[in-house]
Amino acid sequence: MSDLIQKAKEYLCPPGNGVYTVHTAKVLKDNYHQSLYNTTEAKEVKAKWKESFKNLESNNCPALFGITSDIGGGIQRGANWGPLFIRSELELDKVIDLGDTKTIPHFLHDKYLNKETLKQCQQELYNGKDLPVSALSIAEDFSYEFFKNFPERALISLGGDHSVSYPLVKSWIKAKKEQGKKVGIIHFDAHTDLMDKRLGVDICFASWAYHMIEHLDSPSDLLQYGIRSSGRPKEFWTEKLGIQQYWAQDFKSKGLGAIIDETMSYLKKREIDEVYISFDIDFLDAAYASSTGTPESGGLAPHEGIALIEAIGEKFKVTGADLVEVAPFVSSYMKDPKSLEPHTTLQSAKSIVTKFIEIAQRQCQ
Ligand SMILES: [Mn+2]
């Protein structure tokens, strides 16, 4: 536990501070700090944020974690702002907000850095201590420490582009396996994210799910929902790779109820103990979520995703969840302040994250 708190203090910064800027979205940040810490003064915010880690010991609330990185995206960026904007919509009394990763916006993962660069940034972030400097490397070590310390408690993470799920899910699987649990991944997305590499790069928004397969007992323990934009037909993924998929089209032809029923008996048959839910906001139709890197039409409505999450949460333990790819500035709002965006997308994100929090709380009681 003291290791976890030590790491939180080193690796993270107060919620909303993960994007390194002075003026942009300052009002939003100040409002959030005011409501959480009753001050907007930077030093006081930092002190109260550090103090809040004590709550990890004194109560059972789920924890909230922001990964303010969008460098693993590739079409339209801006998901680094997701954590602050989504938080601003949430009820604050039900979670412990651990803050954001310290985020150097040019680096994805330490494995891509040379020694000199690594050293230089360790000097800047940690006075030279040998600790991770890229947001995904920080998230990998920190979330592992969390899952190791709290076998029963949920970590709810806000992205970030979808590459942030790479460290989160990898660490979750590692910790859960050490705890002797059989795990499954529930993945909501318009895309499969199953490339092994994109332009030669193995960790990114389009490949994170592929790299989780090797950590699972079987590819069958990865279940995907809402796919509708893929270079390959469904059979390729389900038959060749062995993944369980429900495309957006299947929701229309089979119906939501049938998909929920099938999912429940499937997870039971696979003898799954615990699940991680990764939710890319583009699972939703562009009408509900256009402030995202790759909006896609022909998708689902928020209540459909929520019904599935609720059903899973009733029967299975959800100890990890993330909501990614909300990019609030990727919208007509910048040109037209009367636009409904990013409001609509943020309301959708709020409804999903609120459901995560509700389920996580229920499980802790
Ligand atoms: Mn995705």
Coordinates of C-alpha atoms and ligand atoms in Angstrom, one line a residue:
M1 CA 0.0 0.0 0.0
S2 CA 2.7 2.5 0.9
D3 CA 4.4 1.5 -2.4
L4 CA 1.2 2.4 -4.3
I5 CA 0.9 5.8 -2.6
Q6 CA 4.6 6.5 -3.2
K7 CA 4.2 5.7 -6.8
A8 CA 1.0 7.8 -7.1
K9 CA 2.9 10.8 -5.7
E10 CA 5.8 10.3 -8.1
Y11 CA 4.0 9.2 -11.3
L12 CA 0.9 11.2 -11.2
C13 CA -0.3 14.8 -10.9
P14 CA -3.5 16.4 -9.7
P15 CA -6.6 15.6 -11.8
G16 CA -6.8 17.9 -14.8
N17 CA -3.1 18.8 -14.7
G18 CA -2.0 15.9 -17.1
V19 CA -2.1 18.1 -20.1
Y20 CA 0.9 20.5 -19.8
T21 CA -0.5 23.9 -20.4
V22 CA -1.2 27.2 -18.6
H23 CA -4.3 28.7 -20.2
T24 CA -6.2 26.1 -22.2
A25 CA -9.3 24.9 -20.5
K26 CA -8.2 26.7 -17.3
V27 CA -11.8 27.5 -16.3
L28 CA -12.7 23.8 -16.4
K29 CA -9.7 22.8 -14.4
D30 CA -10.2 25.5 -11.8
N31 CA -13.9 24.5 -11.4
Y32 CA -12.9 20.9 -10.9
H33 CA -10.2 21.7 -8.3
Q34 CA -12.6 24.0 -6.5
S35 CA -15.3 21.4 -6.2
L36 CA -12.8 18.7 -5.2
Y37 CA -10.3 20.6 -3.0
N38 CA -12.1 23.8 -2.3
T39 CA -9.2 25.8 -3.8
T40 CA -7.7 26.7 -7.2
E41 CA -4.3 27.6 -5.9
A42 CA -1.7 25.2 -7.4
K43 CA 0.3 24.4 -4.3
E44 CA -2.8 23.9 -2.2
V45 CA -4.4 21.7 -4.9
K46 CA -1.2 19.6 -4.9
A47 CA -1.2 19.2 -1.1
K48 CA -4.9 18.3 -0.9
W49 CA -4.5 15.8 -3.8
K50 CA -1.7 14.1 -2.0
E51 CA -3.7 14.0 1.2
S52 CA -6.6 12.4 -0.6
F53 CA -4.6 9.2 -1.1
K54 CA -5.4 8.4 2.6
N55 CA -9.0 7.7 1.4
L56 CA -7.7 4.6 -0.3
E57 CA -7.2 3.1 3.1
S58 CA -10.3 4.4 4.8
N59 CA -13.0 3.6 2.3
N60 CA -13.9 1.2 -0.5
C61 CA -14.8 3.7 -3.3
P62 CA -13.6 2.8 -6.8
A63 CA -10.6 4.9 -8.0
L64 CA -10.6 7.2 -11.0
F65 CA -7.4 7.6 -13.1
G66 CA -6.7 9.8 -16.1
I67 CA -4.2 9.0 -18.9
T68 CA -3.8 12.2 -20.8
S69 CA -2.1 10.8 -23.8
D70 CA -3.3 10.9 -27.4
I71 CA 0.0 10.1 -29.2
G72 CA -1.0 6.5 -29.8
G73 CA -3.9 7.8 -32.0
G74 CA -3.5 8.4 -35.7
I75 CA -6.5 10.0 -37.5
Q76 CA -7.6 12.9 -35.4
R77 CA -5.9 13.6 -32.0
G78 CA -7.3 15.5 -29.0
A79 CA -8.2 12.6 -26.7
N80 CA -5.6 13.9 -24.2
W81 CA -8.4 16.3 -23.1
G82 CA -10.8 13.5 -22.5
P83 CA -10.0 13.0 -18.7
L84 CA -10.6 16.6 -17.7
F85 CA -13.7 17.1 -19.8
I86 CA -15.4 13.9 -18.7
R87 CA -14.5 14.4 -15.1
S88 CA -16.2 17.8 -15.2
E89 CA -19.5 16.0 -15.9
L90 CA -19.2 13.4 -13.1
E91 CA -20.6 13.2 -9.6
L92 CA -17.5 13.6 -7.4
D93 CA -18.6 12.0 -4.1
K94 CA -18.5 8.4 -5.3
V95 CA -14.9 8.0 -6.4
I96 CA -11.3 8.6 -5.2
D97 CA -9.7 10.6 -8.0
L98 CA -6.1 9.6 -8.1
G99 CA -5.2 12.2 -10.8
D100 CA -3.6 12.1 -14.2
T101 CA -0.3 10.5 -15.5
K102 CA 2.5 13.0 -15.8
T103 CA 2.4 13.2 -19.6
I104 CA 5.2 14.1 -22.0
P105 CA 3.1 14.6 -25.1
H106 CA 5.8 13.4 -27.5
F107 CA 6.4 10.0 -26.0
L108 CA 4.2 6.9 -26.1
H109 CA 6.1 4.2 -24.3
D110 CA 9.6 4.0 -22.9
K111 CA 10.6 1.1 -25.0
Y112 CA 10.7 3.5 -28.0
L113 CA 13.2 5.9 -26.2
N114 CA 16.9 5.9 -26.3
K115 CA 19.0 6.0 -23.1
E116 CA 19.9 9.6 -23.4
T117 CA 16.4 10.8 -23.8
L118 CA 15.2 8.6 -21.0
K119 CA 17.8 10.0 -18.7
Q120 CA 17.0 13.6 -19.6
C121 CA 13.3 13.2 -18.9
Q122 CA 14.0 11.3 -15.7
Q123 CA 16.0 14.3 -14.6
E124 CA 13.1 16.6 -15.4
L125 CA 10.2 14.5 -13.9
Y126 CA 11.9 12.7 -11.0
N127 CA 15.2 14.5 -10.2
G128 CA 17.1 11.7 -11.9
K129 CA 15.4 8.6 -10.3
D130 CA 15.2 5.6 -12.6
L131 CA 11.4 5.6 -13.2
P132 CA 9.2 5.5 -16.3
V133 CA 8.7 8.7 -18.2
S134 CA 6.2 7.9 -21.0
A135 CA 2.5 8.0 -20.1
L136 CA 1.8 4.4 -21.1
S137 CA 4.9 3.1 -19.2
I138 CA 3.8 5.1 -16.1
A139 CA 0.2 3.7 -16.5
E140 CA 1.6 0.2 -16.8
D141 CA 3.5 0.2 -13.6
F142 CA 1.0 2.2 -11.6
S143 CA -2.0 0.2 -12.6
Y144 CA -0.2 -3.0 -11.9
E145 CA 0.6 -1.7 -8.4
F146 CA -3.1 -0.8 -7.9
F147 CA -4.5 -4.2 -9.1
K148 CA -1.9 -6.0 -6.9
N149 CA -2.8 -4.0 -3.8
F150 CA -6.6 -4.1 -4.3
P151 CA -7.7 -7.5 -5.7
E152 CA -11.4 -6.6 -5.2
R153 CA -11.4 -2.9 -6.0
A154 CA -12.1 -1.4 -9.4
L155 CA -9.8 1.1 -11.3
I156 CA -11.8 3.2 -13.7
S157 CA -9.5 4.9 -16.2
L158 CA -10.2 7.8 -18.6
G159 CA -8.3 8.1 -21.9
G160 CA -6.6 9.1 -23.9
D161 CA -6.6 7.4 -27.2
H162 CA -7.2 3.7 -27.2
S163 CA -3.5 2.8 -26.9
V164 CA -3.9 3.6 -23.2
S165 CA -5.7 0.3 -22.8
Y166 CA -2.5 -1.5 -23.7
P167 CA -0.8 -0.9 -20.3
L168 CA -4.0 -1.0 -18.3
V169 CA -5.3 -4.3 -19.6
K170 CA -1.9 -5.9 -19.6
S171 CA -1.3 -5.0 -16.0
W172 CA -4.8 -6.1 -15.0
I173 CA -4.4 -9.5 -16.6
K174 CA -1.0 -10.0 -15.0
A175 CA -2.3 -9.1 -11.5
K176 CA -5.4 -11.1 -11.9
K177 CA -3.5 -14.2 -13.0
E178 CA -1.3 -13.9 -10.0
Q179 CA -4.5 -13.8 -7.9
G180 CA -5.6 -17.1 -9.6
K181 CA -8.5 -15.6 -11.4
K182 CA -9.8 -16.5 -14.9
V183 CA -10.3 -13.3 -16.9
G184 CA -12.2 -12.0 -19.9
I185 CA -12.0 -8.7 -21.8
I186 CA -15.2 -7.0 -23.0
H187 CA -14.4 -4.5 -25.7
F188 CA -16.8 -2.0 -27.1
D189 CA -15.7 -0.4 -30.4
A190 CA -16.5 0.4 -34.0
H191 CA -13.1 -1.1 -34.9
T192 CA -11.4 -4.3 -34.0
D193 CA -8.1 -2.8 -32.9
L194 CA -6.5 -6.1 -33.9
M195 CA -3.6 -5.0 -36.1
D196 CA -0.3 -6.5 -35.0
K197 CA 1.5 -3.3 -36.1
R198 CA 0.5 0.0 -37.8
L199 CA 3.2 1.4 -40.0
G200 CA 5.7 -0.7 -38.1
V201 CA 4.6 0.4 -34.7
D202 CA 3.3 -2.3 -32.4
I203 CA 1.6 -0.2 -29.6
C204 CA -1.1 2.1 -30.9
F205 CA -4.9 2.7 -30.9
A206 CA -5.3 0.1 -33.7
S207 CA -3.3 -2.7 -32.2
W208 CA -3.7 -2.8 -28.4
A209 CA -6.4 -5.5 -28.4
Y210 CA -4.3 -7.8 -30.6
H211 CA -1.4 -7.7 -28.1
M212 CA -3.7 -8.7 -25.2
I213 CA -4.5 -12.0 -26.9
E214 CA -1.1 -13.5 -26.0
H215 CA -1.7 -12.7 -22.3
L216 CA -5.1 -14.4 -22.2
D217 CA -5.7 -18.2 -21.8
S218 CA -7.4 -18.2 -25.1
P219 CA -8.4 -15.6 -27.8
S220 CA -12.0 -16.7 -27.0
D221 CA -11.7 -14.7 -23.8
L222 CA -11.8 -11.5 -25.8
L223 CA -15.3 -10.4 -26.7
Q224 CA -15.9 -7.4 -29.0
Y225 CA -19.1 -5.4 -29.6
G226 CA -20.2 -2.9 -32.1
I227 CA -17.7 -3.5 -34.9
R228 CA -18.7 -1.9 -38.2
S229 CA -15.5 -0.5 -39.8
S230 CA -13.1 -3.3 -40.5
G231 CA -10.9 -4.2 -43.5
R232 CA -11.7 -7.8 -43.0
P233 CA -15.0 -9.7 -42.7
K234 CA -16.3 -11.0 -39.4
E235 CA -15.3 -14.6 -40.2
F236 CA -11.6 -13.6 -40.5
W237 CA -11.5 -12.5 -36.9
T238 CA -13.8 -15.1 -35.4
E239 CA -12.6 -18.1 -37.3
K240 CA -8.9 -17.3 -38.0
L241 CA -8.1 -15.6 -34.7
G242 CA -10.8 -17.2 -32.6
I243 CA -12.2 -14.0 -31.1
Q244 CA -15.9 -13.6 -30.1
Q245 CA -17.5 -10.7 -31.9
Y246 CA -20.9 -9.0 -32.2
W247 CA -20.9 -6.5 -35.0
A248 CA -23.2 -3.5 -35.0
Q249 CA -25.3 -5.4 -37.6
D250 CA -25.8 -8.3 -35.2
F251 CA -27.5 -5.9 -32.7
K252 CA -30.0 -5.1 -35.4
S253 CA -30.5 -8.7 -36.6
K254 CA -30.4 -10.6 -33.3
G255 CA -31.6 -7.9 -31.0
L256 CA -30.0 -6.6 -27.8
G257 CA -31.7 -9.1 -25.5
A258 CA -30.4 -12.1 -27.4
I259 CA -26.9 -10.7 -27.4
I260 CA -27.0 -10.1 -23.7
D261 CA -28.3 -13.7 -23.1
E262 CA -25.6 -15.2 -25.3
T263 CA -22.9 -13.1 -23.6
M264 CA -24.0 -14.3 -20.2
S265 CA -24.0 -18.0 -21.1
Y266 CA -20.7 -17.6 -23.0
L267 CA -18.8 -16.0 -20.1
K268 CA -20.3 -18.7 -17.8
K269 CA -19.2 -21.5 -20.1
R270 CA -15.7 -20.0 -20.3
E271 CA -15.7 -20.0 -16.5
I272 CA -14.7 -16.3 -16.3
D273 CA -14.3 -14.9 -12.8
E274 CA -13.6 -11.2 -13.6
V275 CA -13.9 -8.9 -16.5
Y276 CA -12.2 -5.8 -17.8
I277 CA -14.4 -3.5 -19.9
S278 CA -12.7 -1.2 -22.4
F279 CA -15.2 1.2 -24.0
D280 CA -14.2 3.2 -27.1
I281 CA -16.7 6.0 -27.4
D282 CA -16.9 5.3 -31.2
F283 CA -18.9 2.2 -30.3
L284 CA -21.7 4.7 -30.2
D285 CA -23.2 6.1 -33.4
A286 CA -21.8 9.4 -34.5
A287 CA -25.1 11.0 -33.6
Y288 CA -24.2 10.3 -29.9
A289 CA -20.4 10.6 -30.2
S290 CA -18.9 12.7 -32.9
S291 CA -16.2 14.4 -30.8
T292 CA -13.9 11.5 -31.2
G293 CA -10.9 10.5 -33.4
T294 CA -12.9 8.4 -35.9
P295 CA -16.6 9.0 -35.6
E296 CA -18.6 6.2 -37.3
S297 CA -22.2 6.1 -38.4
G298 CA -24.4 2.9 -38.1
G299 CA -23.5 2.4 -34.5
L300 CA -25.3 1.8 -31.2
A301 CA -27.1 4.1 -28.7
P302 CA -25.8 4.7 -25.2
H303 CA -28.6 2.7 -23.6
E304 CA -27.6 -0.3 -25.6
G305 CA -24.1 -0.3 -24.3
I306 CA -25.3 0.5 -20.8
A307 CA -27.7 -2.5 -20.8
L308 CA -24.9 -4.8 -21.7
I309 CA -22.6 -3.4 -19.1
E310 CA -25.3 -3.6 -16.4
A311 CA -26.1 -7.2 -17.3
I312 CA -22.3 -8.2 -17.1
G313 CA -21.9 -6.2 -13.8
E314 CA -24.8 -8.1 -12.2
K315 CA -23.2 -11.5 -12.8
F316 CA -19.5 -10.9 -13.0
K317 CA -17.0 -8.9 -11.2
V318 CA -15.7 -5.8 -13.1
T319 CA -12.4 -4.7 -11.6
G320 CA -11.1 -2.7 -14.5
A321 CA -12.8 -0.4 -16.9
D322 CA -11.8 2.4 -19.3
L323 CA -13.6 5.0 -21.4
V324 CA -11.4 6.2 -24.3
E325 CA -11.2 8.3 -27.4
V326 CA -13.3 11.3 -26.2
A327 CA -11.7 14.2 -28.0
P328 CA -13.7 17.3 -26.9
F329 CA -11.9 19.8 -29.2
V330 CA -12.4 17.7 -32.3
S331 CA -15.8 19.2 -33.0
S332 CA -17.5 22.0 -34.6
Y333 CA -17.6 23.7 -31.2
M334 CA -14.3 25.5 -31.9
K335 CA -16.0 27.1 -35.0
D336 CA -19.5 27.4 -33.7
P337 CA -20.0 27.8 -29.9
K338 CA -23.8 27.1 -30.4
S339 CA -22.9 23.7 -31.6
L340 CA -24.3 20.7 -29.6
E341 CA -20.8 19.3 -29.6
P342 CA -18.8 18.3 -27.6
H343 CA -21.8 18.4 -25.2
T344 CA -23.6 15.4 -26.8
T345 CA -20.4 13.3 -26.7
L346 CA -19.7 14.3 -23.1
Q347 CA -23.2 13.3 -22.0
S348 CA -22.8 9.9 -23.7
A349 CA -19.4 9.5 -22.0
K350 CA -20.9 10.5 -18.6
S351 CA -23.6 7.9 -18.9
I352 CA -21.1 5.1 -19.5
V353 CA -18.6 6.2 -16.8
T354 CA -21.5 6.7 -14.3
K355 CA -22.6 3.1 -15.0
F356 CA -19.0 1.9 -14.4
I357 CA -18.9 3.7 -11.1
E358 CA -22.3 2.4 -10.0
I359 CA -21.3 -1.2 -10.7
A360 CA -17.9 -0.8 -9.0
Q361 CA -19.5 0.7 -5.9
R362 CA -22.1 -2.0 -5.7
Q363 CA -19.3 -4.7 -5.9
C364 CA -17.4 -3.1 -3.0
Q365 CA -20.2 -3.1 -0.6
Ligands
MN1 MN -10.6 1.5 -30.3

